[in-house]
Short mmCIF file of C-alpha atoms in Angstrom, two decimals:
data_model
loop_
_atom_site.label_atom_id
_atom_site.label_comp_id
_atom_site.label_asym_id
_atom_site.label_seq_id
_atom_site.Cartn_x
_atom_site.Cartn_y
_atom_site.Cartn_z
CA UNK U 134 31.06 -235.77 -286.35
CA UNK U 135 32.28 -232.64 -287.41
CA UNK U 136 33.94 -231.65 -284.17
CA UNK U 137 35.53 -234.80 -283.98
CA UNK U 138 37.01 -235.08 -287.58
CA UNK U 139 38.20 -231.20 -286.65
CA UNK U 140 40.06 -232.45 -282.66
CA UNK U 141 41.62 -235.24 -285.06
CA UNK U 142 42.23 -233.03 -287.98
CA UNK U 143 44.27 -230.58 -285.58
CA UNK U 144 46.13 -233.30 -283.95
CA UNK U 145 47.39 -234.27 -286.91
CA UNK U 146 48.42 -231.38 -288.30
CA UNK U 147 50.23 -230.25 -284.76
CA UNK U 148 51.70 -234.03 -285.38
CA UNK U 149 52.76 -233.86 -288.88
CA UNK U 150 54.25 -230.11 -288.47
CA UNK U 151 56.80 -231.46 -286.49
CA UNK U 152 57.56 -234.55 -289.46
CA UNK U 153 57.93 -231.00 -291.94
CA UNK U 154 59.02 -228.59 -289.74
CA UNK U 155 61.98 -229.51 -287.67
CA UNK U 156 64.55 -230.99 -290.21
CA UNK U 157 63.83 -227.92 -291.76
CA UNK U 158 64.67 -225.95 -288.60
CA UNK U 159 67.65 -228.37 -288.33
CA UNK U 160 68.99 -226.81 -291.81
CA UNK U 161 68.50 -223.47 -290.78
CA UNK U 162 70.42 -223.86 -287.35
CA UNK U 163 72.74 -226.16 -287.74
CA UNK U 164 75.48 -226.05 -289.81
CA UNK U 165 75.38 -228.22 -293.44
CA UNK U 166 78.03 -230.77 -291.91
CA UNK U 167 76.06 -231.07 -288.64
CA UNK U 168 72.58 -231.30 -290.54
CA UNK U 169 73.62 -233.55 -293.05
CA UNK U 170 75.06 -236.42 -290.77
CA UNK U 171 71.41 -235.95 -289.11
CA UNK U 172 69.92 -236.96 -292.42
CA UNK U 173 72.21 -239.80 -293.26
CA UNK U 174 71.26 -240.97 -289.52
CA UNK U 175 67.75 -241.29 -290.64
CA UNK U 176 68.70 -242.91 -294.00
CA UNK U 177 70.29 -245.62 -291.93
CA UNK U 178 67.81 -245.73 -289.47
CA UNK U 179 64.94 -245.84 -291.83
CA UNK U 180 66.52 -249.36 -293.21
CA UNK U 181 67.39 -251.05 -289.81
CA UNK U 182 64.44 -249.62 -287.75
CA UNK U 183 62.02 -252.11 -290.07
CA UNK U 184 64.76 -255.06 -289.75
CA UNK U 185 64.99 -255.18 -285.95
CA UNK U 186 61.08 -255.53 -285.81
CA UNK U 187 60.89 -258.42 -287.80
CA UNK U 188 57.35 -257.17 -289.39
CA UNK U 189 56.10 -257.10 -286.13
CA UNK U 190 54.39 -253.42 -287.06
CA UNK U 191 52.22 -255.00 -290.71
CA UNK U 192 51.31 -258.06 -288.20
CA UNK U 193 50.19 -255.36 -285.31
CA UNK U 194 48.25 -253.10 -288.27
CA UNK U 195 46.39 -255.89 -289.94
CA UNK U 196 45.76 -257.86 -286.81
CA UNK U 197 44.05 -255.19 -285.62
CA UNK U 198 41.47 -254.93 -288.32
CA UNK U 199 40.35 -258.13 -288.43
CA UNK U 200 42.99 -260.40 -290.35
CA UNK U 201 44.51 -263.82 -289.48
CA UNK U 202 47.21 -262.03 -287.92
CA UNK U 203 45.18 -260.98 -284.76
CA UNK U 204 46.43 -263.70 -282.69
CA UNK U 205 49.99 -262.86 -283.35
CA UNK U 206 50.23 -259.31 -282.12
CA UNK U 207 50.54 -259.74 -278.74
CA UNK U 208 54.07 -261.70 -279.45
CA UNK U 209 55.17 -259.01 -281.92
CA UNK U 210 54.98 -256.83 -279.50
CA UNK U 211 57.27 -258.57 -277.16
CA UNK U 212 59.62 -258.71 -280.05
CA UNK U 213 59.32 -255.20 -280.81
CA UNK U 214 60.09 -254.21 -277.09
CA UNK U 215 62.83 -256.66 -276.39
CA UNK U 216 64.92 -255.08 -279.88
CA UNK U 217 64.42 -251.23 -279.13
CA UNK U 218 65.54 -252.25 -275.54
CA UNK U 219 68.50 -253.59 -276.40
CA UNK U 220 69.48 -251.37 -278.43
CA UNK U 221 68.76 -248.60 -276.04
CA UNK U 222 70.86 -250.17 -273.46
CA UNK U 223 73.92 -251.12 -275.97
CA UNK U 224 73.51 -247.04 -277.48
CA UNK U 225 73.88 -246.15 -273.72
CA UNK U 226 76.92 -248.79 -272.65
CA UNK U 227 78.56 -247.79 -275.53
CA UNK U 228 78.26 -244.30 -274.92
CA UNK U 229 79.69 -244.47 -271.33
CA UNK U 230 82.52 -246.46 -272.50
CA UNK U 231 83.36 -243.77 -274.81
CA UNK U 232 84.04 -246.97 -277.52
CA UNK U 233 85.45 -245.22 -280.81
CA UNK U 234 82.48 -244.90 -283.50
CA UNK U 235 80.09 -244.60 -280.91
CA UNK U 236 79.48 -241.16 -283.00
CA UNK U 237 77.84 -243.07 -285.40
CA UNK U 238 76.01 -246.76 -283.28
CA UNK U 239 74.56 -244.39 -281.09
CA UNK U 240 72.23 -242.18 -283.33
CA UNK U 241 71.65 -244.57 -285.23
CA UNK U 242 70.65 -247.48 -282.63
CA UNK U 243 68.44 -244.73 -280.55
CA UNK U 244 66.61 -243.47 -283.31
CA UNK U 245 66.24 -247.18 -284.88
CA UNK U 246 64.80 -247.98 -281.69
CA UNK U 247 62.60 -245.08 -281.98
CA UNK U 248 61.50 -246.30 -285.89
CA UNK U 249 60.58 -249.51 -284.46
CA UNK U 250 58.08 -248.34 -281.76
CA UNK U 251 56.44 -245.34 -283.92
CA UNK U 252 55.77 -247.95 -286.11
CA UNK U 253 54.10 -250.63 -284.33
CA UNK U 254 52.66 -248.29 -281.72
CA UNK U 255 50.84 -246.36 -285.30
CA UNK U 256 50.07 -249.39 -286.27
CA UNK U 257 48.00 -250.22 -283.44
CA UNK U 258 46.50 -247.07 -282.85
CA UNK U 259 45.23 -246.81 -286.47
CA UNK U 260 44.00 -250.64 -286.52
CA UNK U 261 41.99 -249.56 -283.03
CA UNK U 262 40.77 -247.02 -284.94
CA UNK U 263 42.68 -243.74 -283.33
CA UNK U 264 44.09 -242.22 -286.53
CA UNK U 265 44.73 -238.97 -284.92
CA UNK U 266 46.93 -240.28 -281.79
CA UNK U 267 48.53 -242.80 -284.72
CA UNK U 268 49.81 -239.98 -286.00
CA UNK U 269 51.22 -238.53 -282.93
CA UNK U 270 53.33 -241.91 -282.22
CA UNK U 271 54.09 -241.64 -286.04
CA UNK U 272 55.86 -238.60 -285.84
CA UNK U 273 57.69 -239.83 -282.54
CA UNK U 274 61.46 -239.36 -284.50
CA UNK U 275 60.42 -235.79 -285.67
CA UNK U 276 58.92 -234.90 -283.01
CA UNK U 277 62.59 -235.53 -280.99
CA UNK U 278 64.42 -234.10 -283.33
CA UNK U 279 62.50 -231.02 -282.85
CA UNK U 280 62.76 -230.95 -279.25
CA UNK U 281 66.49 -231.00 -279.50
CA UNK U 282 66.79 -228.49 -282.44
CA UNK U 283 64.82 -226.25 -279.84
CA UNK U 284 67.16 -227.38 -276.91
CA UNK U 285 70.15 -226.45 -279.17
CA UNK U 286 68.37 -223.54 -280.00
CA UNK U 287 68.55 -222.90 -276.39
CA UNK U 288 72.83 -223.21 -276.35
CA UNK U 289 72.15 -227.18 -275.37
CA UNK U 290 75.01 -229.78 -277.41
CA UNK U 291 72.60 -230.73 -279.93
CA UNK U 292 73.79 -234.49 -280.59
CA UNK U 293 73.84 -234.94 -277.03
CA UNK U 294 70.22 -233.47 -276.40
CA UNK U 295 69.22 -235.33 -279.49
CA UNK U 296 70.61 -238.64 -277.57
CA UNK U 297 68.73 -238.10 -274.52
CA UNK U 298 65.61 -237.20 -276.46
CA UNK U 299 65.52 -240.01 -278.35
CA UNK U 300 66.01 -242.08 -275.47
CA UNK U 301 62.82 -240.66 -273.39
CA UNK U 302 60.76 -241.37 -276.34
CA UNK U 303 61.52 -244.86 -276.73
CA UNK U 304 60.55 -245.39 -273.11
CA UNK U 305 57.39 -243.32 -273.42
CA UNK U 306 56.69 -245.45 -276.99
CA UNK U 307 57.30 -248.67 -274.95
CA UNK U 308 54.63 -247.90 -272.33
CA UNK U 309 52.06 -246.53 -274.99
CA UNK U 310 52.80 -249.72 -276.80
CA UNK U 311 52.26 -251.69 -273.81
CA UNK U 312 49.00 -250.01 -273.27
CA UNK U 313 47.37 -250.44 -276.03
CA UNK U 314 47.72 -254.28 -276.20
CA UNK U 315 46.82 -254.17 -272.41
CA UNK U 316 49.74 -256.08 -271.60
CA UNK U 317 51.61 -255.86 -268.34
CA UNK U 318 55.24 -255.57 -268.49
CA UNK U 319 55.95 -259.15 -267.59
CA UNK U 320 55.52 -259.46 -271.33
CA UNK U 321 54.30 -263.44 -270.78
CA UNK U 322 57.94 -264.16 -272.89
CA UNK U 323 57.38 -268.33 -272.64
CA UNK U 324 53.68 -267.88 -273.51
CA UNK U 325 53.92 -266.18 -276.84
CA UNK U 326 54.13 -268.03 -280.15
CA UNK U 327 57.08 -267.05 -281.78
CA UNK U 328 57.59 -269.56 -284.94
CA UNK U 329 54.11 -268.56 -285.89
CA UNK U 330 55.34 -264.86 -285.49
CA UNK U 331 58.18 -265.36 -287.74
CA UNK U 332 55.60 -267.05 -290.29
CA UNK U 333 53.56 -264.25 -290.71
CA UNK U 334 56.01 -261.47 -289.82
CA UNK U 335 58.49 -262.72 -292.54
CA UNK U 336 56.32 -261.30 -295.20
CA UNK U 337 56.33 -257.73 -293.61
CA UNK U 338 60.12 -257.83 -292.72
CA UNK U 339 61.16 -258.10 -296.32
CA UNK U 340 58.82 -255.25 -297.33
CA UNK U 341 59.29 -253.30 -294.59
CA UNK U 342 62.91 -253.47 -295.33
CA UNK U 343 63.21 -253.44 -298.59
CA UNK U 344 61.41 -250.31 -298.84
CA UNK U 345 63.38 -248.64 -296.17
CA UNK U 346 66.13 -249.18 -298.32
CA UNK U 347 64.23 -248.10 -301.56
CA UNK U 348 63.19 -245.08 -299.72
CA UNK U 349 66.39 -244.14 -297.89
CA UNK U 350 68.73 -245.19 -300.90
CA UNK U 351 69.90 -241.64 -302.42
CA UNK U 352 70.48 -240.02 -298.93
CA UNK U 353 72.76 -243.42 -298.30
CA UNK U 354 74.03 -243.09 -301.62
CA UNK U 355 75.11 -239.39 -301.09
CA UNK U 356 76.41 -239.93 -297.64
CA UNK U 357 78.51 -243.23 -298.70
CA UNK U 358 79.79 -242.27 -302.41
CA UNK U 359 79.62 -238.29 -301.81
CA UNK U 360 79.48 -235.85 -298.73
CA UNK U 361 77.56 -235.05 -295.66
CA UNK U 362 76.72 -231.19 -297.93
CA UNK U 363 75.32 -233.20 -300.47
CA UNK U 364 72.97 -235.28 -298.10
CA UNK U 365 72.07 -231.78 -297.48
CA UNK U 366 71.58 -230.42 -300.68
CA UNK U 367 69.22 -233.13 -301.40
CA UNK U 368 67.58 -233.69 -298.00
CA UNK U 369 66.48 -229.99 -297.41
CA UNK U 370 64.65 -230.29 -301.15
CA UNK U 371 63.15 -233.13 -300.03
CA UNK U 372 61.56 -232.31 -296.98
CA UNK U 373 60.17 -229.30 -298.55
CA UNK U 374 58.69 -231.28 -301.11
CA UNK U 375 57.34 -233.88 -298.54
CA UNK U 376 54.75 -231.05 -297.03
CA UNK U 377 53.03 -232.44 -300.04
CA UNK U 378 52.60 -235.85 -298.33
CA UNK U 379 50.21 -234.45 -295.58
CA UNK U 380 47.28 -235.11 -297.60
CA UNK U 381 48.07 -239.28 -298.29
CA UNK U 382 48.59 -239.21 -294.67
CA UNK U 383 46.13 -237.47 -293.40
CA UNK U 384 43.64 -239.60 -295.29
CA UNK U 385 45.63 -242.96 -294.81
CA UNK U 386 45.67 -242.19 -291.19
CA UNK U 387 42.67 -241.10 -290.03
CA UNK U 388 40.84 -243.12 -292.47
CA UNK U 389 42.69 -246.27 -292.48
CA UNK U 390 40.13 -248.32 -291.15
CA UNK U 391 37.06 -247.39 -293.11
CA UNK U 392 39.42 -247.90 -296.29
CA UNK U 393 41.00 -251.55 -295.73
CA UNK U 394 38.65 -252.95 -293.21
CA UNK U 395 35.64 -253.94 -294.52
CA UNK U 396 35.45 -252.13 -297.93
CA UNK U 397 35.12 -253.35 -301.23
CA UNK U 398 38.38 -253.61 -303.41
CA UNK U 399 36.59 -251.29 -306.11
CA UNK U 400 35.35 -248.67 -303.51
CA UNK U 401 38.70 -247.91 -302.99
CA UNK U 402 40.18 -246.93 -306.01
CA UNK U 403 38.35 -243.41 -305.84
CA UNK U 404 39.48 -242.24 -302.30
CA UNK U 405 43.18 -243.23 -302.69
CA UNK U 406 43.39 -241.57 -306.14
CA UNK U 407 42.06 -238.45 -305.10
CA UNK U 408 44.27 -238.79 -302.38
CA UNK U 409 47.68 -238.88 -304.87
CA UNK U 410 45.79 -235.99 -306.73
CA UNK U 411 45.73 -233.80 -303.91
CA UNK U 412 49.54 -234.60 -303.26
CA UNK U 413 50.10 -233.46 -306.72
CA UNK U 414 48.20 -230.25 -305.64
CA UNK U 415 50.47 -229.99 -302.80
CA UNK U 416 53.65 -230.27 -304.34
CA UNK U 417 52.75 -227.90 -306.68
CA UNK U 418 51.81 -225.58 -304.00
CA UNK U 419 54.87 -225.79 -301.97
CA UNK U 420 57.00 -225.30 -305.55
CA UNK U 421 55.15 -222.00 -305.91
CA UNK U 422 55.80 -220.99 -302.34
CA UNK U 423 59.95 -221.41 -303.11
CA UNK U 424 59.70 -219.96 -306.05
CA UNK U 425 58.08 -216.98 -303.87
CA UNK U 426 61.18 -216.72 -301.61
CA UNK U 427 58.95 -216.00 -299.21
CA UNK U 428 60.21 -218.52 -296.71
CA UNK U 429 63.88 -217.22 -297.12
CA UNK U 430 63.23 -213.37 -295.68
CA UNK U 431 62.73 -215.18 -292.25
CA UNK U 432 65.99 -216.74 -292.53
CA UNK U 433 64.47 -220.37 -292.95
CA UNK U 434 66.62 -222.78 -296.02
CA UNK U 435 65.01 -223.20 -298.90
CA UNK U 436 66.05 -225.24 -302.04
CA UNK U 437 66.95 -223.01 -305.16
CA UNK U 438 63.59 -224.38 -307.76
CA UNK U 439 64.46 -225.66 -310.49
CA UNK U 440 65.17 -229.38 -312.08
CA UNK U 441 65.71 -231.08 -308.39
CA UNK U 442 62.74 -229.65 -307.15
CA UNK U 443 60.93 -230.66 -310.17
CA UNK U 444 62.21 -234.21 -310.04
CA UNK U 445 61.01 -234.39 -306.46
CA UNK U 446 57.66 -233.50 -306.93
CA UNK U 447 57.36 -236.30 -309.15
CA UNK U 448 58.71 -238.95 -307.04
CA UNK U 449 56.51 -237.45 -304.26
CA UNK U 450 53.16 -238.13 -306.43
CA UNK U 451 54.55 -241.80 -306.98
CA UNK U 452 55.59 -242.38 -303.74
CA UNK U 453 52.15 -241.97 -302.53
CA UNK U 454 50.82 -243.67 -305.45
CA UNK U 455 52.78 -246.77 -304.30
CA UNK U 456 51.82 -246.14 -300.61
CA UNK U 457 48.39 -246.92 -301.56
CA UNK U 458 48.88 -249.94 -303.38
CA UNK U 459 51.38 -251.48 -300.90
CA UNK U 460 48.26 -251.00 -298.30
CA UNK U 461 45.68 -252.37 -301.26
CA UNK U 462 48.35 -255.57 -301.37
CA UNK U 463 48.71 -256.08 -297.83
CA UNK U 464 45.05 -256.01 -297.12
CA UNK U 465 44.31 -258.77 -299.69
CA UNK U 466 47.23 -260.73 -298.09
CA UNK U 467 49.62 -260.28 -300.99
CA UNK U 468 52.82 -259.52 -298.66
CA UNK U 469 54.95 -261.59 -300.90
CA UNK U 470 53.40 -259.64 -304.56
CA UNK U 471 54.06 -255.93 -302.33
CA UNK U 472 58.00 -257.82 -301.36
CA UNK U 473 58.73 -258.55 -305.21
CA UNK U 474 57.23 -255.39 -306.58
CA UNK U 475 59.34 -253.34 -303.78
CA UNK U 476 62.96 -255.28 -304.42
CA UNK U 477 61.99 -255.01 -308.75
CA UNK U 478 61.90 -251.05 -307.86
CA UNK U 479 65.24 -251.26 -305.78
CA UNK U 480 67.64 -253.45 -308.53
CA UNK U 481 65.65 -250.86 -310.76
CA UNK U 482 67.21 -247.98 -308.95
CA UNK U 483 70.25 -249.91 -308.35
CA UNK U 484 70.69 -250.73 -312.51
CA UNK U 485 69.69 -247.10 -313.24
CA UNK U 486 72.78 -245.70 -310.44
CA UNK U 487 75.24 -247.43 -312.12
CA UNK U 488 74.08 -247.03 -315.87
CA UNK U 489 73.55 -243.20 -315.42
CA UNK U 490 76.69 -243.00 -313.95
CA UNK U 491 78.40 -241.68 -317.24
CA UNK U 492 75.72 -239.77 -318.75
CA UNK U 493 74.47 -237.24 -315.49
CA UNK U 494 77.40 -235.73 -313.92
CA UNK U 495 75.62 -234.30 -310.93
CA UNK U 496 75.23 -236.72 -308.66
CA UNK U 497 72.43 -235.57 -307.02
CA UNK U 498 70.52 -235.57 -310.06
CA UNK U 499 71.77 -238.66 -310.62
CA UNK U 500 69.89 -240.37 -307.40
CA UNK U 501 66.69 -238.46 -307.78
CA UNK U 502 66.58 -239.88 -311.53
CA UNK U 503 67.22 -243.28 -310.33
CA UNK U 504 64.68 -242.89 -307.69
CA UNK U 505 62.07 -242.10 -310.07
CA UNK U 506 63.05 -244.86 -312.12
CA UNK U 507 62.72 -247.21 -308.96
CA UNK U 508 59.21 -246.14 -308.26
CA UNK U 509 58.27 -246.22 -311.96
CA UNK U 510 58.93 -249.83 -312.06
CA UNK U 511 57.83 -250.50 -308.25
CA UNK U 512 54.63 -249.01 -309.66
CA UNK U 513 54.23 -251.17 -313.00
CA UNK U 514 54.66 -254.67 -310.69
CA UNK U 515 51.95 -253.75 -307.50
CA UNK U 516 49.47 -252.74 -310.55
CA UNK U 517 50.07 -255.96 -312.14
CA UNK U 518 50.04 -258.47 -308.90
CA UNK U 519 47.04 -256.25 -308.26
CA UNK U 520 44.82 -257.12 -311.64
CA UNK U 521 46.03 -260.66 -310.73
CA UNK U 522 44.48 -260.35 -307.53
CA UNK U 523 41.09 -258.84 -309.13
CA UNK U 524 41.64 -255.24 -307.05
CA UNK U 525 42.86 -252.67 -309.32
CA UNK U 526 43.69 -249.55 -308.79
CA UNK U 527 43.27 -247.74 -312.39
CA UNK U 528 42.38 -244.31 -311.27
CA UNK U 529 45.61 -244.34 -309.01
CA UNK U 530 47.69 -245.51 -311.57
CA UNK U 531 46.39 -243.02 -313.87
CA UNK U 532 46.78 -239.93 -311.50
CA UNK U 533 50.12 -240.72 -310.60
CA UNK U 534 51.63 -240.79 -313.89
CA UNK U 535 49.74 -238.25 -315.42
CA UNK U 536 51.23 -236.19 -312.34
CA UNK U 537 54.70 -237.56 -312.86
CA UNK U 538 54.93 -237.01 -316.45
CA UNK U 539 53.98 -233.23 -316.13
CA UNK U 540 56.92 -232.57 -313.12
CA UNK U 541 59.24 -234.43 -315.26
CA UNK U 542 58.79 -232.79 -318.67
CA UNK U 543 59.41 -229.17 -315.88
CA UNK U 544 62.04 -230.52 -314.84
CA UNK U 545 63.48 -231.37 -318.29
CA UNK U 546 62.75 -227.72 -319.39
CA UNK U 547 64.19 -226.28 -316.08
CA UNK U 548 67.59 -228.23 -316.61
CA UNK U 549 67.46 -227.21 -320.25
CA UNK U 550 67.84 -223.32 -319.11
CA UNK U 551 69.01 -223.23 -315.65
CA UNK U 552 71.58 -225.34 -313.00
CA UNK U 553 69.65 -227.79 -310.61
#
């Protein structure tokens, strides 16, 4: 048991390295400009990977434990490989044409193709019960951008080796995919039940969407109403801060099963709240390792600490905190209760955007605050749908906050003495 939990364990971590690692490469050796169009790529892909699937990845995930949505996953897989197809073959059309914009579709197209297949392929894997592989497929968008940072690396064009990266991995996604379902690439199109797809995959496309949006909104934010340096600004402090999201992960992942199969609502609350306390642990661990400057001497970027990095860490704790209960929600067939609580948090950030507007003059600040405000009141509405439902989650709630409340008070200290 040991051995095995170690093969997965290391998997992972070689997975997840890549998810931490290469945009930080990317901000090393790239230039900002370069580096931050990269990031608003991902914003935008984050939000219309999710839509093209149509929930086809929550109706693969809980199908495959056991749920009524077993006997749809077969057709959300055909939906899932017909979109990341077409866009593939419209990215490559329009680059050959050489159609103006195509700067923009085609990174964005590729790698939404790319979002689409990591996260029904995961989906599957960690429903089958292959958390370590699930992470692998996970970290499919990572894992090409690192190959093409590398290729650049090499004297490569990086946008165009990031093109044809992304490109190999949706084909290699669309066989593992295939796979997995045992499904021959005839893809039985007239046999599949579509309208009952829609039913149940209707739930998961508004969530999945929703929170692409909630998640992606301050990079889309700075890219639209700023600059491509302040994506970057905000982006490279993020991704340092997200090493702290290996441990929800790690335990989501590999554990998945055991956790929302066929355990009790109660036995959960334990596991996933130790889970957002060793985030907390993490973030506070990769904040002391930037304050160190020890990353810097070997030339890698690093985020000056300070009230952004602060702020982060606190939206990192809640973002796993809400992570949990979305997959708390979902298992008890709440997809609508997880929908409302996700678009409360986004008007939420939305309202607090526009009514900070006046009163924080950096905008980068101004996003992360919002953003903690979103997840705040995401938060507050899964705990209450889940008390309705009879499956709290106290402990999480409490560890979250408690963790929250001490980055933010930091943070408020840090901005009192020093610039962001």
């Amino acid at each position: 048991m040991l051995l095995k939990l170690g093969r997965h364990g290391l998997l992972f971590a070689l997975a997840k390295s890549a998810v931490l690692v290469a945009p930080i490469l990317a901000a090393s050796l790239l230039g900002v400009a370069e580096y931050g169009a990269v990031e608003w790529w991902i914003a935008m892909s984050l939000i219309v990977g999710p839509l093209i699937g149509f929930g086809a990845h929550g109706v693969v995930a809980y199908g495959s434990v056991g749920s009524q949505d077993r006997r749809h996953i077969r057709t959300a897989v055909v939906v899932v490989i017909a979109a990341s197809a077409a866009l593939d073959l419209a990215s490559v059309a329009v680059l050959i044409a050489g159609v103006g914009g195509s700067s923009l579709f085609a990174p964005v197209a590729l790698q939404s193709a790319v979002v689409v297949l990591q996260l029904t392929v995961s989906a599957r894997l960690k429903g089958l019960g292959r958390g370590a592989w699930a992470s692998v497929a996970e970290s499919s968008l990572y894992l090409s951008l690192l190959a093409a940072v590398g290729l650049a690396w090499m004297g490569s064009n990086f946008v165009e080796a990031y093109l044809i990266v992304l490109l190999v991995a949706s084909v290699g996604l669309i066989s593992v995919l295939l796979s997995s379902v045992g499904m021959r690439p005839s893809l039985s199109w007239l046999e599949r039940d579509f309208r009952g797809f829609v039913r149940r995959g209707v739930g998961y496309l508004v969530g999945g969407v929703l929170l692409g949006l909630f998640m992606s909104m301050p990079r889309a934010v700075l890219g639209f109403a700023g600059s491509v340096e302040a994506v970057a600004q905000f982006a490279i402090a993020f991704r340092w801060l997200s090493i702290a999201i290996v441990a929800h992960q790690f335990i989501n992942t590999l554990f998945f099963r055991r956790l929302f199969a066929d355990s009790t609502p109660g036995s959960r609350d334990g596991p996933l709240a130790t889970t957002v306390l060793l985030v907390a642990f993490a973030a506070l661990a990769v904040i002391g390792l930037l304050a160190s400057g020890l990353p810097s001497r070997f030339g890698v970027a690093i985020p000056r600490p300070g009230t952004l990095v602060w702020l982060l860490a606190a939206a990192i704790v809640l973002w796993s905190a809400t992570a949990c209960m979305e997959g708390a929600l979902f298992r008890v067939g709440a997809i609508g209760d997880q929908s409302r609580a996700v678009c409360a948090g986004l008007l939420a950030q939305i309202a607090a955007n526009l009514a900070l507007m006046k009163v924080i003059d950096d905008r980068i600040l101004l996003v992360t605050v919002a953003w903690l405000i979103g997840l705040a009141t995401m938060i507050a509405g899964q705990h209450r749908k889940l008390r309705q439902a009879g499956t709290p989650l106290p402990m999480v709630v409490g560890v979250a906050l408690g963790g929250a409340v001490v980055a933010v008070s930091i943070a408020c200290l840090a901005s009192s003495g020093t610039n962001p």
